[in-house]
Amino acid sequence: MINQSDIISLRLLEVSDVDDFMEWSSDDNVSKFSQERTFKSKEDAASHIAKFIVPQRWFRAICLNGKPIGYISVSPFGGSDKSKGEIKYVLSSKYWGRGIATKAVKMMAATIFIDWPQLARLEGKVGIENIRSQRVLEKAGFTKEVFFMFGLEAVESEELLMKFEEIMKFG
């Protein structure tokens, strides 16, 4: 669990965070469950951060006492439906099982609906074998909804769709 003195925060990921980024992006335990690209060189990772991460509005570093140990992001679904977003998160495996990812998901879910007013539904897709990530989303208030099975030639995957809906009540 998180120590009482530990501070979990979310902030923009910067190119200067490349060493920390490399720690989780080259972690074999993480890549086993993540569909994110892995980086072998610091230069490639720095270029990726500058070109693809910095411009993203809802991409944040998950920090423990100020040190980036993973990331969390929300991206809109394609097309004209701006009422749905997909949440993704990655955490260095040495920090798993401490409640950090759950806290980060709760923090993002608490603010994203304010920052993105037309958002009504936040979804997370989790590999069916990734029980820990399913628990993260459940503890953050997501509910299981749909089971997907992909049997493409190059990809064999089973995913569980979990949802979190902001329900606005007007009195």
Tab-separated table of C-alpha atoms in Angstrom, residues 51-114:
chain	number	residue	atom	x	y	z
A	51	LYS	CA	6.148	14.284	-31.138
A	52	PHE	CA	3.289	12.235	-29.726
A	53	ILE	CA	2.937	12.684	-25.974
A	54	VAL	CA	3.590	16.376	-25.294
A	55	PRO	CA	0.868	17.483	-27.773
A	56	GLN	CA	-1.774	15.250	-26.149
A	57	ARG	CA	-4.074	17.271	-23.943
A	58	TRP	CA	-4.969	14.528	-21.445
A	59	PHE	CA	-1.678	12.647	-21.097
A	60	ARG	CA	-0.163	12.785	-17.609
A	61	ALA	CA	2.793	11.302	-15.793
A	62	ILE	CA	1.839	9.371	-12.669
A	63	CYS	CA	4.306	10.626	-10.066
A	64	LEU	CA	5.291	9.223	-6.696
A	65	ASN	CA	6.825	11.983	-4.579
A	66	GLY	CA	7.491	13.965	-7.782
A	67	LYS	CA	9.159	11.124	-9.734
A	68	PRO	CA	7.343	9.827	-12.848
A	69	ILE	CA	6.673	6.096	-12.431
A	70	GLY	CA	4.091	5.619	-15.185
A	71	TYR	CA	1.485	7.444	-17.193
A	72	ILE	CA	-2.244	7.818	-17.551
A	73	SER	CA	-4.099	9.213	-20.552
A	74	VAL	CA	-7.580	9.743	-21.897
A	75	SER	CA	-8.161	9.953	-25.623
A	76	PRO	CA	-11.356	10.547	-27.575
A	77	PHE	CA	-12.827	7.802	-29.707
A	78	GLY	CA	-12.593	8.372	-33.441
A	79	GLY	CA	-15.404	9.883	-35.418
A	80	SER	CA	-17.840	12.544	-34.357
A	81	ASP	CA	-18.823	11.038	-30.977
A	82	LYS	CA	-17.012	13.261	-28.483
A	83	SER	CA	-19.008	11.920	-25.544
A	84	LYS	CA	-16.747	8.862	-25.098
A	85	GLY	CA	-13.128	8.634	-24.042
A	86	GLU	CA	-10.734	5.754	-23.464
A	87	ILE	CA	-8.482	5.678	-20.415
A	88	LYS	CA	-5.075	3.977	-20.546
A	89	TYR	CA	-2.439	3.703	-17.879
A	90	VAL	CA	0.951	2.111	-17.392
A	91	LEU	CA	2.903	1.821	-14.168
A	92	SER	CA	6.439	0.530	-13.641
A	93	SER	CA	6.040	-3.001	-12.263
A	94	LYS	CA	8.064	-2.261	-9.145
A	95	TYR	CA	5.159	-0.051	-7.998
A	96	TRP	CA	2.373	-2.572	-8.671
A	97	GLY	CA	0.139	-3.670	-5.812
A	98	ARG	CA	0.445	-0.435	-3.808
A	99	GLY	CA	-2.806	1.278	-4.849
A	100	ILE	CA	-1.004	3.877	-6.973
A	101	ALA	CA	-2.712	3.032	-10.286
A	102	THR	CA	-6.127	3.006	-8.607
A	103	LYS	CA	-5.492	6.421	-7.096
A	104	ALA	CA	-4.274	7.785	-10.455
A	105	VAL	CA	-7.386	6.473	-12.252
A	106	LYS	CA	-9.628	8.021	-9.589
A	107	MET	CA	-7.767	11.344	-9.896
A	108	MET	CA	-8.107	11.378	-13.684
A	109	ALA	CA	-11.776	10.326	-13.591
A	110	ALA	CA	-12.522	13.082	-11.065
A	111	THR	CA	-11.099	15.819	-13.291
A	112	ILE	CA	-11.609	14.670	-16.879
A	113	PHE	CA	-15.367	15.276	-16.871
A	114	ILE	CA	-14.759	18.888	-15.808
